[in-house]
Amino acid sequence: MAGGPGGDGAGVESKSLFWSVVMSAFAAFGGILFGYDTGTIGGIMVMTDWLQLFGIFDTSGENLGWYLPTPDQSLVVSILSAGTFFGALLAYPMGDYIGRKWGIIASCAVFSLGVGLQLDTRWATFIVGRVIAGLGVGLVSCLIPMYQSECSPKHLRGAIVGLYQLAITIGALLAAIVLNATKSRPDHSSWRIPIAVQFVWAAILVIGMLVLPESPRFLLKKGREAAGKSALGRLLTRPVDSPEVTAEFDEIMAALEADRQLGSGSYADCFRNTDGKNGLRTWTGILLQGWQQLTGINFIFYYGTTFFKSAGIKNPFIITIICDVVNTATTIVGTQLIDRVGRRRLLLIGAAGMCICEFIVAIVGVTAGHIQPDHSVNLPAQRVLIAFVCIYIAFFATSWGPVVWVLTGELSPLNIRAKAMSLAVASNWLWNFGIGYATPYLVNPSTTGVLGVKTADLGVKVFFIWGSTCAGCFIFTYFFVPETKGLSLEQIDLLYRESSVLNSEKYRARILADNETFVQHVKGAAHENLEYTDEKAA
């Protein structure tokens, strides 16, 4: 559980690790929904049968063959993110009224409806299906990190919530494998099979969530104390009346009561500069999710196959699989580092590493790596380009990939958590939509003729943009992201109340050294106020 036993701040007992593993393994399947779709659409867009169905044939003499016009390419990729934006915003009422657990299950039903519509052969139905699937993904992308953060042990919370990002990478890898297996089929099954496989991921997530308990923090927030204690007992594998469950219950209730005294938990409260620094915490989550998208990572996973093909690389599907393998393998490493190295430090290291790699890719691409007039390519330069794209992915996967989701679930107090997280995740999808829609106009060459489109035709030069935004990631992290490693959610409340971002490491160490809990802090403050009142009266 995220809070740990409130009595000594030491975290939950080791027997609860079983539930932690079960919970994370099933709940993280929500990441596969997002990751698989991200990887699927990029490959489907270059399949011959799909292009012949939804694309047009080039008659301008540019030898493009069957292709999807830039506006349609932007639409089909980015429209999912438009759906996810609204899905993330709807995660607040879904998570706070229906519950974290049943909200996730309902989200899977919405997602499955969208997947079914994408199997149709009409363009309008396919697009509507992407929007509805996006609603489901947006709901899941907010509710799952929220559920995991509220139910996992504090000393493993980083690794467990980080598994959501790992599931995203596994989903992208599975998509690349399925696409490579079906790309040569001569009929609609070449793209329908990869889409239909998504029913499986939704079904697994639903089955898993039916077994798991509701978030005890949600139950206690709704005043359902008996059910909350029962859920705590299941997660802690302790009797409801045990000291561990009682201490955890007291810790959560003390922090919740302190939050309620600062406001009613409205959207306005998310942005108020209260003693708990709600405004700072909400904006940090919103901007963190935005900066994650601005690293440029989804350029590789949305348009990687198209980009590698345009760069003259033979068999771009295989290169995409290699990138997905690197992403998955290094995310496994990253989830192990979150609770060892720390959130803040990993973000700083990752931003610096990505910045360097992306500038190298851009410089190599515009010098030795560009395609010659005779269509020949510089193989050593292309190998360097591929190598540094993979290193860039590795830096992302060990830092900004999993850590941002962990922090999004940690930063907000319980009273406004659903609203603040929905705003943060909506920020992710808003930037995802903008980048997904704009990228073809930034990267693709201009086309002529009746359906011709004027573009920026940046090609590999787009990495200069991503390198610059990664420098922005570094600066933002240094000034606005505190270190929360090893703290319970209630202890993070203390950190924001009593310390600053730049001094967070020192205050975090003091909390851990003193085993200070929210209950102890409240009692200590009350005792100091009582002594002060007595002295004043005397």
PDB file of C-alpha atoms in Angstrom, residues 215-352:
ATOM      1  CA  SER A 215      -8.641   1.165  -3.520  1.00  0.00           C
ATOM      2  CA  PRO A 216      -8.952   1.603   0.268  1.00  0.00           C
ATOM      3  CA  ARG A 217      -8.183   5.310  -0.060  1.00  0.00           C
ATOM      4  CA  PHE A 218     -11.144   5.746  -2.411  1.00  0.00           C
ATOM      5  CA  LEU A 219     -13.420   3.883   0.018  1.00  0.00           C
ATOM      6  CA  LEU A 220     -12.285   5.963   2.989  1.00  0.00           C
ATOM      7  CA  LYS A 221     -12.651   9.182   0.995  1.00  0.00           C
ATOM      8  CA  LYS A 222     -16.272   8.196   0.320  1.00  0.00           C
ATOM      9  CA  GLY A 223     -16.855   7.542   4.048  1.00  0.00           C
ATOM     10  CA  ARG A 224     -17.093   3.763   3.655  1.00  0.00           C
ATOM     11  CA  GLU A 225     -14.845   2.987   6.607  1.00  0.00           C
ATOM     12  CA  ALA A 226     -15.778  -0.678   7.057  1.00  0.00           C
ATOM     13  CA  ALA A 227     -15.182  -1.450   3.386  1.00  0.00           C
ATOM     14  CA  GLY A 228     -11.967   0.607   3.474  1.00  0.00           C
ATOM     15  CA  LYS A 229     -10.608  -1.346   6.420  1.00  0.00           C
ATOM     16  CA  SER A 230     -11.546  -4.598   4.688  1.00  0.00           C
ATOM     17  CA  ALA A 231      -9.627  -3.551   1.545  1.00  0.00           C
ATOM     18  CA  LEU A 232      -6.657  -2.539   3.693  1.00  0.00           C
ATOM     19  CA  GLY A 233      -6.731  -5.944   5.351  1.00  0.00           C
ATOM     20  CA  ARG A 234      -6.659  -7.692   1.971  1.00  0.00           C
ATOM     21  CA  LEU A 235      -3.740  -5.609   0.719  1.00  0.00           C
ATOM     22  CA  LEU A 236      -1.802  -5.971   3.979  1.00  0.00           C
ATOM     23  CA  THR A 237      -2.849  -9.631   4.359  1.00  0.00           C
ATOM     24  CA  ARG A 238      -3.783  -8.847   7.962  1.00  0.00           C
ATOM     25  CA  PRO A 239      -7.027  -9.107   9.964  1.00  0.00           C
ATOM     26  CA  VAL A 240      -9.198  -5.999   9.839  1.00  0.00           C
ATOM     27  CA  ASP A 241      -8.683  -5.335  13.543  1.00  0.00           C
ATOM     28  CA  SER A 242      -4.886  -5.838  13.443  1.00  0.00           C
ATOM     29  CA  PRO A 243      -2.539  -3.030  14.608  1.00  0.00           C
ATOM     30  CA  GLU A 244      -1.074  -2.688  11.096  1.00  0.00           C
ATOM     31  CA  VAL A 245      -4.490  -2.075   9.498  1.00  0.00           C
ATOM     32  CA  THR A 246      -5.524   0.293  12.290  1.00  0.00           C
ATOM     33  CA  ALA A 247      -2.318   2.324  11.989  1.00  0.00           C
ATOM     34  CA  GLU A 248      -2.641   2.583   8.202  1.00  0.00           C
ATOM     35  CA  PHE A 249      -6.286   3.578   8.565  1.00  0.00           C
ATOM     36  CA  ASP A 250      -5.404   6.324  11.057  1.00  0.00           C
ATOM     37  CA  GLU A 251      -2.648   7.668   8.780  1.00  0.00           C
ATOM     38  CA  ILE A 252      -4.908   7.921   5.730  1.00  0.00           C
ATOM     39  CA  MET A 253      -7.767   9.497   7.686  1.00  0.00           C
ATOM     40  CA  ALA A 254      -5.472  12.080   9.316  1.00  0.00           C
ATOM     41  CA  ALA A 255      -4.094  13.208   5.948  1.00  0.00           C
ATOM     42  CA  LEU A 256      -7.568  13.227   4.387  1.00  0.00           C
ATOM     43  CA  GLU A 257      -8.973  15.368   7.217  1.00  0.00           C
ATOM     44  CA  ALA A 258      -6.065  17.826   6.898  1.00  0.00           C
ATOM     45  CA  ASP A 259      -6.723  18.109   3.147  1.00  0.00           C
ATOM     46  CA  ARG A 260     -10.437  18.698   3.694  1.00  0.00           C
ATOM     47  CA  GLN A 261      -9.679  21.583   6.057  1.00  0.00           C
ATOM     48  CA  LEU A 262      -7.851  23.306   3.186  1.00  0.00           C
ATOM     49  CA  GLY A 263     -10.745  23.039   0.737  1.00  0.00           C
ATOM     50  CA  SER A 264     -13.693  21.032  -0.514  1.00  0.00           C
ATOM     51  CA  GLY A 265     -11.680  19.255  -3.198  1.00  0.00           C
ATOM     52  CA  SER A 266     -13.096  21.206  -6.144  1.00  0.00           C
ATOM     53  CA  TYR A 267     -11.266  21.954  -9.398  1.00  0.00           C
ATOM     54  CA  ALA A 268     -10.561  25.420  -8.018  1.00  0.00           C
ATOM     55  CA  ASP A 269      -8.866  23.813  -4.994  1.00  0.00           C
ATOM     56  CA  CYS A 270      -6.460  22.068  -7.364  1.00  0.00           C
ATOM     57  CA  PHE A 271      -4.929  25.447  -8.242  1.00  0.00           C
ATOM     58  CA  ARG A 272      -5.087  27.230  -4.879  1.00  0.00           C
ATOM     59  CA  ASN A 273      -1.835  28.047  -3.087  1.00  0.00           C
ATOM     60  CA  THR A 274      -2.799  26.308   0.160  1.00  0.00           C
ATOM     61  CA  ASP A 275      -0.498  25.139   2.962  1.00  0.00           C
ATOM     62  CA  GLY A 276      -0.286  21.870   1.044  1.00  0.00           C
ATOM     63  CA  LYS A 277       0.792  23.752  -2.136  1.00  0.00           C
ATOM     64  CA  ASN A 278      -2.023  22.297  -4.218  1.00  0.00           C
ATOM     65  CA  GLY A 279      -1.405  24.711  -7.085  1.00  0.00           C
ATOM     66  CA  LEU A 280       2.273  23.844  -7.375  1.00  0.00           C
ATOM     67  CA  ARG A 281       1.553  20.120  -7.200  1.00  0.00           C
ATOM     68  CA  THR A 282      -1.204  20.232  -9.815  1.00  0.00           C
ATOM     69  CA  TRP A 283       0.811  22.329 -12.273  1.00  0.00           C
ATOM     70  CA  THR A 284       3.865  20.111 -11.743  1.00  0.00           C
ATOM     71  CA  GLY A 285       1.836  17.052 -12.761  1.00  0.00           C
ATOM     72  CA  ILE A 286       0.288  18.817 -15.759  1.00  0.00           C
ATOM     73  CA  LEU A 287       3.616  20.120 -17.046  1.00  0.00           C
ATOM     74  CA  LEU A 288       5.497  16.881 -16.346  1.00  0.00           C
ATOM     75  CA  GLN A 289       3.105  14.996 -18.624  1.00  0.00           C
ATOM     76  CA  GLY A 290       3.474  17.687 -21.271  1.00  0.00           C
ATOM     77  CA  TRP A 291       7.267  17.593 -21.141  1.00  0.00           C
ATOM     78  CA  GLN A 292       7.184  13.789 -21.434  1.00  0.00           C
ATOM     79  CA  GLN A 293       5.475  14.121 -24.809  1.00  0.00           C
ATOM     80  CA  LEU A 294       7.863  16.892 -25.850  1.00  0.00           C
ATOM     81  CA  THR A 295      10.817  14.514 -25.527  1.00  0.00           C
ATOM     82  CA  GLY A 296       9.721  13.359 -28.996  1.00  0.00           C
ATOM     83  CA  ILE A 297       9.459   9.690 -28.044  1.00  0.00           C
ATOM     84  CA  ASN A 298       6.144   9.116 -29.798  1.00  0.00           C
ATOM     85  CA  PHE A 299       7.613  10.391 -33.044  1.00  0.00           C
ATOM     86  CA  ILE A 300       9.588   7.132 -33.083  1.00  0.00           C
ATOM     87  CA  PHE A 301       6.654   4.916 -32.117  1.00  0.00           C
ATOM     88  CA  TYR A 302       3.972   6.633 -34.226  1.00  0.00           C
ATOM     89  CA  TYR A 303       6.049   7.402 -37.300  1.00  0.00           C
ATOM     90  CA  GLY A 304       9.201   5.329 -36.797  1.00  0.00           C
ATOM     91  CA  THR A 305       8.447   2.839 -39.579  1.00  0.00           C
ATOM     92  CA  THR A 306       7.654   5.668 -42.021  1.00  0.00           C
ATOM     93  CA  PHE A 307      10.689   7.692 -40.895  1.00  0.00           C
ATOM     94  CA  PHE A 308      13.166   4.830 -41.223  1.00  0.00           C
ATOM     95  CA  LYS A 309      11.734   3.984 -44.648  1.00  0.00           C
ATOM     96  CA  SER A 310      12.114   7.596 -45.838  1.00  0.00           C
ATOM     97  CA  ALA A 311      15.689   7.646 -44.507  1.00  0.00           C
ATOM     98  CA  GLY A 312      16.596   4.861 -46.935  1.00  0.00           C
ATOM     99  CA  ILE A 313      16.832   2.110 -44.309  1.00  0.00           C
ATOM    100  CA  LYS A 314      16.008  -1.321 -45.661  1.00  0.00           C
ATOM    101  CA  ASN A 315      13.270  -3.308 -43.851  1.00  0.00           C
ATOM    102  CA  PRO A 316      12.087  -0.546 -41.489  1.00  0.00           C
ATOM    103  CA  PHE A 317       9.758  -3.040 -39.757  1.00  0.00           C
ATOM    104  CA  ILE A 318      12.806  -4.865 -38.345  1.00  0.00           C
ATOM    105  CA  ILE A 319      14.387  -1.605 -37.145  1.00  0.00           C
ATOM    106  CA  THR A 320      11.101  -0.740 -35.438  1.00  0.00           C
ATOM    107  CA  ILE A 321      11.127  -4.104 -33.659  1.00  0.00           C
ATOM    108  CA  ILE A 322      14.712  -3.446 -32.522  1.00  0.00           C
ATOM    109  CA  CYS A 323      13.641  -0.065 -31.115  1.00  0.00           C
ATOM    110  CA  ASP A 324      10.723  -1.716 -29.311  1.00  0.00           C
ATOM    111  CA  VAL A 325      13.011  -4.393 -27.834  1.00  0.00           C
ATOM    112  CA  VAL A 326      15.391  -1.690 -26.576  1.00  0.00           C
ATOM    113  CA  ASN A 327      12.435   0.223 -25.143  1.00  0.00           C
ATOM    114  CA  THR A 328      11.061  -2.810 -23.317  1.00  0.00           C
ATOM    115  CA  ALA A 329      14.414  -4.081 -22.005  1.00  0.00           C
ATOM    116  CA  THR A 330      15.551  -0.713 -20.684  1.00  0.00           C
ATOM    117  CA  THR A 331      12.147   0.015 -19.139  1.00  0.00           C
ATOM    118  CA  ILE A 332      12.634  -3.123 -17.043  1.00  0.00           C
ATOM    119  CA  VAL A 333      15.910  -1.597 -15.859  1.00  0.00           C
ATOM    120  CA  GLY A 334      14.229   1.753 -15.265  1.00  0.00           C
ATOM    121  CA  THR A 335      11.497   0.337 -13.042  1.00  0.00           C
ATOM    122  CA  GLN A 336      14.214  -1.153 -10.830  1.00  0.00           C
ATOM    123  CA  LEU A 337      16.066   2.160 -10.603  1.00  0.00           C
ATOM    124  CA  ILE A 338      13.110   4.345  -9.583  1.00  0.00           C
ATOM    125  CA  ASP A 339      13.179   3.305  -5.928  1.00  0.00           C
ATOM    126  CA  ARG A 340      16.970   3.048  -5.854  1.00  0.00           C
ATOM    127  CA  VAL A 341      18.271   6.119  -7.698  1.00  0.00           C
ATOM    128  CA  GLY A 342      15.239   8.323  -7.083  1.00  0.00           C
ATOM    129  CA  ARG A 343      12.671  10.098  -9.224  1.00  0.00           C
ATOM    130  CA  ARG A 344      14.298  13.526  -9.510  1.00  0.00           C
ATOM    131  CA  ARG A 345      17.793  12.245 -10.256  1.00  0.00           C
ATOM    132  CA  LEU A 346      16.571   9.838 -12.946  1.00  0.00           C
ATOM    133  CA  LEU A 347      14.641  12.624 -14.679  1.00  0.00           C
ATOM    134  CA  LEU A 348      17.719  14.872 -14.716  1.00  0.00           C
ATOM    135  CA  ILE A 349      19.992  12.125 -16.057  1.00  0.00           C
ATOM    136  CA  GLY A 350      17.434  11.062 -18.645  1.00  0.00           C
ATOM    137  CA  ALA A 351      16.817  14.587 -19.931  1.00  0.00           C
ATOM    138  CA  ALA A 352      20.539  15.248 -20.342  1.00  0.00           C
TER     139      ALA A 352
END
